[in-house]
XYZ file of C-alpha atoms in Angstrom:
719
model
C 14.925 3.945 -95.665
C 11.994 4.333 -93.225
C 14.086 6.442 -90.860
C 15.032 8.691 -93.775
C 11.348 9.267 -94.627
C 10.495 9.976 -90.956
C 13.223 12.634 -90.733
C 12.010 14.238 -93.989
C 8.413 14.305 -92.646
C 9.470 16.054 -89.435
C 11.489 18.615 -91.377
C 8.518 19.263 -93.683
C 6.201 19.766 -90.671
C 8.637 22.240 -89.144
C 8.817 24.266 -92.377
C 5.003 24.438 -92.543
C 4.842 25.753 -88.962
C 7.228 28.536 -89.941
C 4.893 29.528 -92.759
C 2.182 32.181 -92.045
C -0.653 29.679 -91.935
C 1.343 27.605 -89.434
C 0.160 29.931 -86.690
C -3.203 28.155 -86.659
C -1.451 24.904 -86.017
C 0.402 26.567 -83.152
C -2.787 27.923 -81.629
C -4.541 24.586 -81.902
C -1.590 22.915 -80.165
C -1.634 25.485 -77.336
C -5.413 25.151 -76.883
C -5.089 21.382 -76.709
C -2.414 21.646 -74.012
C -4.562 24.134 -72.117
C -7.573 21.850 -72.159
C -5.455 18.983 -70.881
C -4.077 21.184 -68.093
C -7.570 22.349 -67.078
C -8.825 18.771 -67.047
C -6.054 17.492 -64.802
C -6.186 20.564 -62.534
C -9.930 20.190 -62.006
C -9.406 16.521 -61.154
C -6.696 17.281 -58.613
C -8.511 20.227 -57.064
C -11.692 18.221 -56.616
C -9.717 15.515 -54.801
C -8.127 18.106 -52.534
C -11.435 19.697 -51.676
C -12.868 16.289 -50.897
C -9.908 15.644 -48.579
C -10.511 18.938 -46.782
C -14.138 18.112 -46.203
C -13.189 14.736 -44.784
C -10.635 16.275 -42.462
C -13.225 18.677 -41.092
C -15.555 15.790 -40.400
C -12.869 13.797 -38.519
C -13.606 15.705 -35.323
C -16.397 13.340 -34.355
C -14.161 10.278 -34.690
C -11.020 11.664 -33.102
C -10.722 8.654 -30.803
C -9.719 5.261 -32.254
C -12.578 2.965 -33.143
C -12.950 0.187 -30.606
C -11.520 -3.104 -31.747
C -13.567 -5.006 -29.168
C -16.536 -5.714 -31.437
C -16.521 -9.484 -31.275
C -18.971 -11.531 -29.326
C -18.304 -12.656 -25.802
C -17.147 -16.169 -26.641
C -14.727 -14.839 -29.255
C -13.196 -12.305 -26.885
C -12.646 -14.824 -24.136
C -10.843 -17.395 -26.262
C -7.615 -18.669 -24.671
C -4.729 -16.533 -25.783
C -1.485 -17.877 -27.170
C 0.218 -15.904 -24.429
C -0.819 -18.554 -21.889
C 1.177 -21.118 -23.818
C 4.140 -18.991 -24.839
C 4.914 -17.476 -21.460
C 7.537 -15.238 -23.038
C 6.878 -12.553 -25.602
C 8.701 -9.436 -26.730
C 7.842 -5.883 -27.849
C 8.368 -5.470 -31.537
C 7.206 -8.949 -32.588
C 5.462 -8.666 -35.932
C 2.558 -11.026 -36.475
C 0.311 -11.789 -39.413
C -1.908 -8.939 -40.584
C -0.298 -6.785 -37.942
C 1.392 -3.413 -38.008
C 4.382 -2.589 -35.798
C 3.574 0.422 -33.628
C 5.788 1.649 -30.772
C 7.341 -1.715 -30.102
C 4.156 -3.783 -30.170
C 1.921 -5.193 -32.850
C -1.640 -3.999 -33.248
C -4.160 -5.756 -35.452
C -6.884 -3.354 -36.520
C -10.435 -4.462 -37.208
C -12.423 -2.656 -39.883
C -15.786 -3.701 -38.581
C -17.690 -0.560 -37.545
C -20.959 -2.029 -36.316
C -20.948 -2.100 -32.532
C -22.224 -5.271 -30.948
C -23.117 -5.616 -27.296
C -20.773 -8.151 -25.702
C -20.864 -9.198 -22.086
C -17.460 -10.480 -21.032
C -16.310 -11.578 -17.619
C -12.858 -12.234 -16.256
C -12.340 -15.673 -14.829
C -12.489 -15.915 -11.074
C -9.820 -17.819 -9.174
C -11.146 -20.669 -7.079
C -8.291 -20.655 -4.608
C -9.322 -17.325 -3.108
C -12.744 -16.207 -1.843
C -14.684 -13.513 -3.615
C -13.582 -10.156 -2.185
C -16.208 -9.114 0.313
C -17.530 -5.624 -0.238
C -16.711 -5.493 -3.943
C -20.069 -6.481 -5.389
C -21.986 -3.654 -3.714
C -19.530 -1.075 -5.021
C -18.428 -2.306 -8.418
C -21.763 -1.495 -10.080
C -21.517 2.011 -8.743
C -17.995 2.415 -10.135
C -19.223 2.872 -13.715
C -21.451 5.787 -12.797
C -18.794 7.415 -10.629
C -16.207 6.864 -13.342
C -18.495 8.620 -15.797
C -18.745 11.570 -13.430
C -14.981 11.647 -13.103
C -14.658 11.668 -16.884
C -16.973 14.635 -17.138
C -14.980 16.385 -14.433
C -11.807 15.678 -16.375
C -13.224 17.167 -19.550
C -14.484 20.256 -17.765
C -11.255 20.945 -15.913
C -8.439 22.661 -17.767
C -5.157 23.455 -16.033
C -3.772 26.912 -16.619
C -0.224 25.707 -17.128
C -1.014 23.528 -20.098
C -0.995 20.319 -18.134
C -3.912 18.860 -20.075
C -2.852 17.489 -23.444
C -4.550 15.178 -25.877
C -1.629 12.859 -26.461
C 1.844 12.383 -25.082
C 4.601 10.737 -27.068
C 7.177 10.652 -24.328
C 9.037 13.733 -25.601
C 7.515 16.119 -23.086
C 10.688 15.916 -21.092
C 12.380 18.107 -23.669
C 9.921 20.952 -23.227
C 10.321 23.752 -20.755
C 6.738 24.486 -19.985
C 6.261 26.129 -23.358
C 3.217 24.021 -24.096
C 0.947 26.593 -22.438
C 0.267 28.644 -25.554
C -0.124 25.642 -27.832
C -2.453 23.948 -25.367
C -4.552 27.083 -25.067
C -4.840 27.404 -28.823
C -5.828 23.757 -29.124
C -8.506 24.231 -26.471
C -9.877 27.249 -28.352
C -10.040 25.267 -31.592
C -11.781 22.403 -29.840
C -14.330 24.803 -28.349
C -15.057 26.286 -31.770
C -15.462 22.842 -33.319
C -17.651 21.630 -30.489
C -20.181 24.317 -31.329
C -20.714 22.603 -34.678
C -21.059 19.121 -33.192
C -24.506 18.020 -32.104
C -25.307 16.147 -28.925
C -25.829 12.943 -30.904
C -22.400 13.283 -32.501
C -20.824 13.735 -29.071
C -22.471 10.579 -27.782
C -21.296 8.704 -30.870
C -17.777 9.958 -30.268
C -17.818 8.620 -26.718
C -19.111 5.260 -27.851
C -16.410 4.944 -30.491
C -13.499 5.162 -28.064
C -11.260 2.149 -28.479
C -9.613 0.079 -25.751
C -6.401 1.329 -24.183
C -4.726 -2.007 -24.894
C -5.085 -3.917 -28.117
C -6.258 -7.403 -27.055
C -4.275 -8.987 -29.920
C -0.945 -7.280 -29.330
C 1.960 -9.620 -28.625
C 5.166 -8.870 -26.750
C 8.640 -10.365 -26.419
C 10.434 -8.745 -23.510
C 14.117 -7.871 -23.251
C 16.323 -6.331 -20.566
C 17.246 -2.660 -20.696
C 20.829 -2.112 -21.813
C 21.576 1.104 -19.970
C 24.537 2.593 -18.180
C 22.711 2.649 -14.828
C 21.745 -1.044 -15.246
C 19.550 -2.277 -12.374
C 18.966 1.288 -11.068
C 17.674 2.717 -14.349
C 15.419 5.801 -14.023
C 14.378 6.634 -17.613
C 13.520 10.335 -17.194
C 16.458 11.108 -14.892
C 19.375 9.036 -16.151
C 21.194 10.396 -19.193
C 21.442 7.294 -21.337
C 21.232 8.514 -24.952
C 24.012 8.003 -27.463
C 25.308 11.515 -26.852
C 24.431 11.330 -23.161
C 26.822 8.449 -22.596
C 29.631 10.884 -23.337
C 28.189 13.557 -21.047
C 27.024 13.665 -17.431
C 25.528 10.617 -15.771
C 22.145 12.264 -15.244
C 20.128 15.001 -16.922
C 20.284 18.497 -15.516
C 16.496 18.530 -15.709
C 13.890 15.834 -16.157
C 14.102 14.569 -19.745
C 12.350 11.407 -20.903
C 13.285 9.174 -23.844
C 11.584 10.091 -27.092
C 10.180 6.583 -27.425
C 8.246 4.911 -24.600
C 10.393 2.545 -22.555
C 9.448 -1.049 -23.410
C 12.363 -2.900 -21.794
C 12.608 -4.434 -18.322
C 15.075 -3.250 -15.709
C 17.343 -6.115 -14.590
C 17.685 -7.265 -10.996
C 20.792 -6.306 -8.977
C 23.988 -8.106 -9.925
C 23.947 -10.398 -6.879
C 20.206 -11.015 -7.043
C 17.354 -9.700 -4.932
C 16.070 -10.941 -1.574
C 12.705 -10.104 0.015
C 13.083 -6.777 1.835
C 13.113 -6.582 5.617
C 9.605 -5.927 6.925
C 8.578 -2.777 8.777
C 9.391 -1.678 11.460
C 12.586 -3.755 11.514
C 13.612 -2.106 8.220
C 14.175 1.159 10.099
C 17.308 -0.369 11.630
C 18.509 -2.749 8.894
C 18.044 -3.581 5.191
C 19.362 -6.246 2.811
C 22.650 -4.885 1.460
C 22.624 -6.514 -1.976
C 19.224 -5.004 -2.787
C 20.823 -1.534 -2.836
C 24.474 -2.437 -3.510
C 26.403 0.273 -5.319
C 30.182 0.852 -5.652
C 29.947 4.472 -4.515
C 27.686 3.460 -1.638
C 30.371 1.087 -0.369
C 32.911 3.901 -0.353
C 30.402 6.220 1.346
C 29.725 3.744 4.170
C 33.397 3.656 5.139
C 33.385 7.411 5.814
C 30.143 7.722 7.809
C 29.028 6.292 11.122
C 25.250 6.518 10.718
C 25.279 3.430 8.464
C 27.319 0.232 8.986
C 28.148 -2.710 6.737
C 27.492 -5.921 8.667
C 27.834 -8.297 5.723
C 24.377 -9.372 4.623
C 22.725 -6.249 5.990
C 23.228 -2.511 6.239
C 22.470 -1.422 9.787
C 21.554 2.015 11.107
C 22.416 2.800 14.736
C 19.469 4.305 16.571
C 19.395 8.100 16.834
C 22.675 8.492 14.934
C 22.762 11.194 12.271
C 25.094 12.289 9.509
C 25.886 15.332 11.648
C 27.277 14.261 15.020
C 24.785 13.991 17.833
C 21.426 12.529 18.788
C 18.570 13.172 16.372
C 15.972 13.250 19.155
C 17.943 15.987 20.889
C 18.046 17.828 17.578
C 14.247 17.716 17.259
C 13.747 18.793 20.858
C 16.201 21.647 20.314
C 14.156 22.893 17.362
C 10.885 22.765 19.280
C 12.432 24.535 22.251
C 13.447 27.399 19.967
C 9.962 27.608 18.398
C 7.337 25.935 20.633
C 4.562 26.549 18.069
C 6.092 23.914 15.813
C 4.572 21.102 17.940
C 5.728 18.070 15.990
C 2.818 15.791 15.109
C 0.087 18.284 15.924
C 0.621 21.705 14.398
C 3.255 20.343 12.003
C 2.229 17.206 10.137
C 3.705 17.402 6.578
C 7.449 18.060 6.122
C 9.700 18.198 3.054
C 13.298 17.150 3.724
C 15.732 18.440 1.095
C 18.723 16.338 0.120
C 18.008 12.909 1.618
C 21.575 12.553 2.932
C 20.319 10.127 5.580
C 16.955 9.235 7.072
C 17.350 9.452 10.836
C 15.521 12.805 10.798
C 12.612 11.223 8.894
C 12.569 8.147 11.143
C 12.506 10.209 14.327
C 9.653 12.366 13.042
C 7.587 9.280 12.168
C 7.544 8.388 15.854
C 5.976 11.816 16.443
C 3.210 11.320 13.812
C 4.971 13.597 11.332
C 4.903 12.471 7.696
C 8.112 13.533 5.930
C 8.870 13.117 2.242
C 12.528 13.282 1.256
C 13.676 14.903 -1.968
C 16.516 12.806 -3.329
C 18.458 15.131 -5.597
C 19.470 13.750 -8.983
C 23.116 14.590 -8.184
C 23.042 11.936 -5.433
C 25.172 9.359 -7.246
C 25.539 7.342 -4.036
C 21.823 6.509 -4.353
C 20.992 7.322 -0.743
C 17.398 7.920 -1.804
C 17.177 4.250 -2.737
C 18.468 3.337 0.722
C 15.705 5.483 2.247
C 13.050 3.744 0.151
C 14.397 0.328 1.097
C 14.098 1.351 4.751
C 10.439 2.288 4.160
C 10.594 6.085 4.131
C 8.688 8.341 1.673
C 11.154 9.496 -0.987
C 11.172 10.688 -4.575
C 13.982 11.721 -6.931
C 14.096 15.001 -8.824
C 16.382 17.779 -9.912
C 16.291 21.165 -8.235
C 17.540 23.499 -10.937
C 15.202 25.577 -13.091
C 11.810 23.843 -13.043
C 9.246 23.767 -10.295
C 8.901 20.741 -8.070
C 5.752 18.689 -8.813
C 3.774 20.064 -5.857
C 0.994 22.632 -5.537
C 1.552 25.899 -3.714
C 1.383 26.328 0.053
C 1.115 22.682 1.124
C 4.170 21.915 3.287
C 3.976 22.815 6.966
C 7.775 22.769 7.260
C 10.750 22.471 4.900
C 13.990 21.147 6.346
C 17.505 21.414 4.928
C 20.362 20.018 7.018
C 23.774 20.312 5.384
C 22.089 19.847 2.010
C 24.771 21.918 0.233
C 22.353 24.091 -1.752
C 23.233 27.706 -2.468
C 19.796 29.172 -1.930
C 20.853 32.694 -2.850
C 22.280 31.817 -6.274
C 20.512 32.630 -9.574
C 18.561 35.478 -8.074
C 17.274 33.344 -5.212
C 15.193 31.242 -7.599
C 15.500 28.077 -5.516
C 14.443 29.755 -2.289
C 11.516 31.382 -4.102
C 10.422 27.889 -5.112
C 10.525 26.885 -1.446
C 8.446 29.976 -0.706
C 5.878 28.829 -3.293
C 5.318 25.358 -1.824
C 5.629 26.411 1.841
C 2.374 27.020 3.666
C 1.714 30.611 4.856
C 3.093 30.828 8.396
C 5.097 27.683 7.607
C 8.658 27.061 8.784
C 11.919 26.771 6.857
C 14.636 25.103 8.972
C 18.215 25.500 7.773
C 21.016 23.664 9.571
C 24.712 23.801 8.748
C 28.074 23.674 10.488
C 30.278 25.441 7.964
C 28.523 28.615 6.860
C 30.661 31.064 4.928
C 30.355 34.731 5.747
C 29.453 35.576 2.156
C 26.730 32.925 2.020
C 25.429 34.020 5.406
C 25.091 37.641 4.299
C 23.488 36.701 0.984
C 20.959 34.441 2.708
C 20.099 37.157 5.207
C 19.483 39.678 2.441
C 17.402 37.232 0.401
C 15.141 36.124 3.240
C 14.590 39.767 4.184
C 13.607 40.611 0.597
C 10.834 37.976 0.648
C 9.784 39.023 4.158
C 10.677 35.802 5.943
C 10.929 36.345 9.672
C 13.885 34.682 11.388
C 12.458 33.198 14.574
C 15.641 31.696 15.987
C 19.329 31.295 15.218
C 21.266 29.099 17.634
C 23.931 26.415 17.661
C 22.985 22.958 18.867
C 25.821 21.928 21.198
C 25.781 18.162 20.662
C 25.933 18.333 16.874
C 27.629 21.742 16.665
C 25.084 22.621 13.991
C 23.977 26.175 13.494
C 20.182 26.079 13.230
C 18.076 28.873 11.742
C 14.296 28.817 11.702
C 12.497 31.142 9.290
C 8.763 31.719 9.005
C 6.821 32.683 5.901
C 4.406 35.642 6.342
C 0.678 34.974 6.677
C -0.628 37.974 4.707
C 0.270 40.212 1.774
C 0.369 43.432 3.807
C 4.046 43.058 4.640
C 5.001 42.902 0.953
C 3.763 46.455 0.454
C 6.089 47.722 3.183
C 9.240 46.680 1.328
C 11.465 49.530 0.209
C 12.674 47.598 -2.782
C 10.086 45.563 -4.645
C 12.640 42.933 -5.588
C 11.757 40.195 -6.139
C 8.455 41.543 -7.491
C 5.027 40.104 -6.912
C 3.913 37.622 -9.543
C 1.307 38.652 -12.083
C -2.318 37.819 -11.390
C -2.432 35.346 -14.279
C 0.504 33.352 -12.877
C -0.891 30.101 -11.503
C 1.013 29.195 -8.316
C -0.217 25.587 -8.507
C 1.096 25.016 -12.036
C 4.042 22.682 -11.550
C 4.396 20.139 -14.377
C 7.273 21.207 -16.665
C 6.829 24.812 -15.535
C 9.990 26.907 -15.035
C 10.646 28.468 -11.654
C 9.638 32.116 -11.339
C 11.698 34.885 -9.762
C 8.648 36.463 -8.196
C 6.518 36.152 -5.051
C 3.010 34.780 -5.323
C 0.257 36.488 -3.377
C -0.658 34.790 -0.124
C -4.229 33.457 -0.233
C -6.576 35.626 1.774
C -10.094 34.643 0.656
C -11.813 31.718 2.316
C -12.392 30.217 -1.139
C -8.623 29.791 -1.648
C -6.609 26.889 -0.304
C -3.863 27.942 2.092
C -5.720 30.899 3.565
C -5.947 29.175 6.960
C -3.718 26.733 8.812
C -5.233 23.221 8.914
C -6.621 21.599 12.032
C -4.246 19.706 14.284
C -3.488 16.121 13.399
C -5.350 13.761 13.365
C -8.447 15.951 13.254
C -7.389 17.420 9.899
C -7.758 14.002 8.240
C -11.558 14.219 8.569
C -11.863 17.996 8.121
C -13.229 19.391 4.869
C -12.225 23.036 4.315
C -14.548 25.752 3.056
C -12.633 26.174 -0.200
C -13.370 22.581 -1.243
C -16.211 22.946 -3.748
C -16.999 19.225 -3.979
C -17.295 18.519 -0.267
C -20.122 15.995 -0.659
C -18.129 13.980 -3.200
C -15.070 14.008 -0.936
C -17.092 12.699 2.000
C -18.670 10.020 -0.169
C -15.232 9.067 -1.506
C -13.863 8.704 2.039
C -16.775 6.526 3.174
C -16.640 4.346 0.068
C -12.902 3.622 0.317
C -13.062 3.058 4.049
C -15.724 0.404 3.511
C -13.933 -1.273 0.599
C -10.524 -1.364 2.259
C -11.831 -2.781 5.517
C -14.146 -5.364 3.913
C -12.105 -6.359 0.885
C -8.529 -5.086 0.573
C -7.314 -6.009 4.056
C -8.849 -9.493 4.134
C -10.188 -10.601 0.751
C -7.320 -10.198 -1.725
C -4.754 -12.560 -0.223
C -2.273 -9.747 0.468
C -0.062 -10.134 3.528
C -0.122 -6.577 4.837
C 2.656 -7.336 7.321
C 5.020 -7.198 4.321
C 3.509 -4.030 2.799
C 5.119 -0.694 3.604
C 5.571 1.502 0.495
C 2.250 2.053 -1.285
C 1.334 4.190 -4.287
C -2.154 5.259 -5.341
C -1.641 5.936 -9.040
C -4.945 7.799 -9.435
C -5.627 9.500 -6.139
C -8.621 11.822 -6.263
C -9.482 12.917 -2.742
C -6.990 10.630 -0.997
C -9.742 8.328 0.279
C -7.742 5.163 -0.339
C -4.722 6.525 1.579
C -6.912 7.815 4.408
C -8.447 4.364 4.849
C -4.947 2.899 5.373
C -3.757 5.506 7.869
C -3.984 3.038 10.772
C -1.879 0.461 8.922
C 1.932 0.436 9.001
C 2.138 1.898 5.500
C 2.682 5.235 3.819
C 0.937 6.136 0.560
C 2.240 8.292 -2.273
C -0.916 9.854 -3.729
C -0.373 10.584 -7.413
C -2.722 13.077 -9.065
C -2.372 12.725 -12.865
C -1.807 16.044 -14.607
C -4.785 15.459 -16.926
C -7.162 15.039 -13.968
C -8.874 17.655 -11.780
C -6.386 19.219 -9.372
C -7.299 17.714 -5.997
C -3.745 17.519 -4.646
C -4.065 20.613 -2.368
C -6.935 18.901 -0.546
C -4.879 15.720 -0.097
C -2.188 17.763 1.651
C -4.848 19.583 3.657
C -5.851 16.206 5.072
C -2.286 15.542 6.242
C -1.382 13.123 3.442
C 1.407 13.111 0.849
C 1.045 13.468 -2.902
C 2.640 14.495 -6.168
C 1.713 15.474 -9.736
C 2.651 13.104 -12.544
C 1.896 12.210 -16.147
C 1.685 8.426 -16.521
C 2.709 8.668 -20.161
C 6.187 9.141 -18.655
C 8.327 7.325 -16.122
C 7.960 8.173 -12.427
C 10.832 9.847 -10.562
C 12.065 7.032 -8.373
C 14.335 3.989 -8.361
C 13.306 0.541 -9.582
C 11.785 -1.804 -7.000
C 10.568 1.046 -4.779
C 6.991 0.017 -3.903
C 5.332 -2.971 -2.279
C 1.873 -2.215 -3.671
C 0.502 -0.160 -6.559
C -3.173 0.753 -6.622
C -4.760 1.942 -9.875
C -8.428 2.899 -9.808
C -9.561 3.449 -13.439
C -6.120 4.723 -14.362
C -6.153 3.340 -17.886
C -9.710 4.311 -18.795
C -9.109 7.858 -17.540
C -6.032 8.226 -19.722
C -8.373 8.316 -22.729
C -5.708 7.010 -25.109
C -3.420 9.939 -24.302
C -0.247 7.868 -24.269
C 1.526 6.771 -27.411
C 2.191 3.280 -26.048
C -0.138 2.384 -23.153
C 1.707 -0.888 -22.568
C 4.691 1.176 -21.415
C 2.649 2.089 -18.320
C 2.541 -1.612 -17.415
C 6.306 -1.775 -17.979
C 6.667 1.186 -15.615
C 4.520 -0.582 -13.039
C 6.854 -3.554 -13.327
C 9.831 -1.230 -12.777
C 8.285 0.419 -9.706
C 7.209 -2.786 -7.980
C 9.483 -4.962 -5.870
C 9.646 -8.705 -6.581
C 6.875 -10.122 -4.428
C 5.023 -6.805 -4.625
C 1.418 -6.359 -5.705
C -0.741 -4.378 -8.109
C -4.467 -3.911 -7.602
C -6.280 -2.529 -10.641
C -9.940 -1.527 -10.780
C -11.194 -0.698 -14.258
C -13.464 -1.677 -17.109
C -13.484 -5.343 -18.079
C -12.488 -4.528 -21.645
C -9.276 -3.033 -20.237
C -8.585 -5.646 -17.577
C -8.627 -8.595 -19.991
C -5.707 -7.461 -22.198
C -3.964 -6.074 -19.103
C -4.085 -9.533 -17.560
C -2.447 -10.981 -20.650
C 0.350 -8.406 -20.513
C 0.982 -9.223 -16.849
C 1.040 -12.926 -17.677
C 3.606 -12.276 -20.384
C 5.717 -10.589 -17.687
C 5.321 -13.770 -15.586
C 3.285 -12.009 -12.912
C 1.033 -14.318 -10.911
C -2.648 -13.422 -11.252
C -3.942 -13.885 -7.716
C -7.530 -12.768 -8.164
C -9.865 -11.413 -10.830
C -13.445 -10.343 -10.329
C -15.997 -8.769 -12.639
C -19.568 -7.630 -12.447
C -21.322 -6.043 -15.395
C -18.692 -3.913 -17.144
C -16.485 -3.231 -14.126
C -13.886 -5.454 -12.530
C -10.815 -5.876 -10.346
C -7.469 -7.541 -10.960
C -4.919 -8.438 -8.295
C -1.470 -9.657 -9.372
C 1.892 -10.331 -7.731
C 5.305 -9.761 -9.296
C 7.849 -12.569 -9.467
C 11.639 -12.638 -9.806
C 11.410 -13.482 -13.523
C 13.556 -11.504 -15.936
C 14.037 -12.380 -19.640
């Protein structure tokens, strides 16, 4: 009955609306809806405008707020990691949020309290002599370095605010985006006061979250114990394709797994200089290497060891005779004096590198990514400078005009292909008046003619072309011109000269150019003059170096610290140290202080730092560009010692997962190898906990004021 009445009421209301006076009801209904719409719209629009205002004001708090706001006794409480011993990335704890494989607990407390925290000092080792007088000074110098970092901007888009590990998929196209970001930052900075800038600097959070916990696991990759994350093709699709990427390409997510040890275990490597003639076989064992050894006489399988007969080379003959033959053809080469820095392409074998070391020539070998026999790993195990990279379409990670000589012996590269792009890259990194030595015993007529035409088009002068009788190798020695005048005399301007805005030193994810860069002519440009003879060039500071006083101070400071502290006060047995990496080389002072030791140092200049790599080469030292948000181009277990001077604090939270840098350090270091880290105490404390979770032995920690040092040694532990 009630439903019947309701239906009749609705029908009656509809009939009244249809009547003439029903129009007022309609209008009232429409007005009511309109008012409701206006009310809700005004509410939503006000919220949106508020959001926009907040976003504009976020510029002064772009960096994460520091979580280290507790008092000193709270910060230094014993961590659960000391008891657990084994933790894994991805473990989710209470009140935590899973981020990039680790858990971060965020504090909401904004008031900054002054906390003085000190790392514990081991009693079994003496305090490192020479540290206390320098460590106070580190904070001021680090501040200067930070200001230098902020003022320097690389033209190729090398400086970025954050890296998520996907840079490997770019092709150097970040230049425009980086430039636009810099312009926006400059515009915003005009609106920010000096006080706001100081607040922004104070609000920077720690690189590592002190409360993050980790449970480690082994990497499950196709390359197993030889895993190189940015070189090996190990994605789901990649497993069906080639073994390695055509170009450097890093995983989208930071690598947070540990590379396993070789199948048969790992023994301490043979010490230098004995490692020149033999290495432990199982440390580099590889099925394809075993097949390779049977076909070549320069390396022998003697059971436990791989041995290398003295002066034997992959091409028949004596390597010393080969070097003498080259110098007889071009006496100006003068190994060890006029020629100090050499790039060896291919890394087929290392007798050439070993022979040059005896002549005070420092040679870095480029192990091509197509080397599936892993001969580059053999070279590293022997103690020779080596890195792994592709040579396809992107520039090598070196500045322009730094190599005195480039050597290619039976390296199998078609230099004339793709418009001569590869040879033009050699022309970029070769020093003016530098030498390109090409040796081969099976040149084809077509390749010979193409190479002749290409070298003539870039104005290389062929100094000699002879056949070495003992090896039956045809040796050609080319020389790069020393001035731009000869380029104007070419009939055909092909390849053309590069544009003025093309930066020849831009090398990180930058495609190779099919053009010729101008040869430096002004005294303010690096490469305009040939360096002094070795070893005088080590202590020579060229005119184009704008910060000469800082470079001299850097050299004196590191020389004092290394002699007073590193060589005697850290407990490191330097008789077992050969391969060394300086992860944050500035002027190469650390490497220069070790030049009298039986070590070689790979000086890494981070791409977000001021470009000092040309000066490092000018001193007669080796170096390379790299972004530590990504994996380094080398095999696991390559280095005996890693040195990181304010690496983490200078990263300025650029990396998506800073703990992945520690994982990379674990990958690079040999069991029994060392890491020495100098940084802020607030960074060293959580770093120590991460190393403990990896079962590294903390050999020494030292802190004074806000600066400190940590020395740790890797063990054989794997999860």
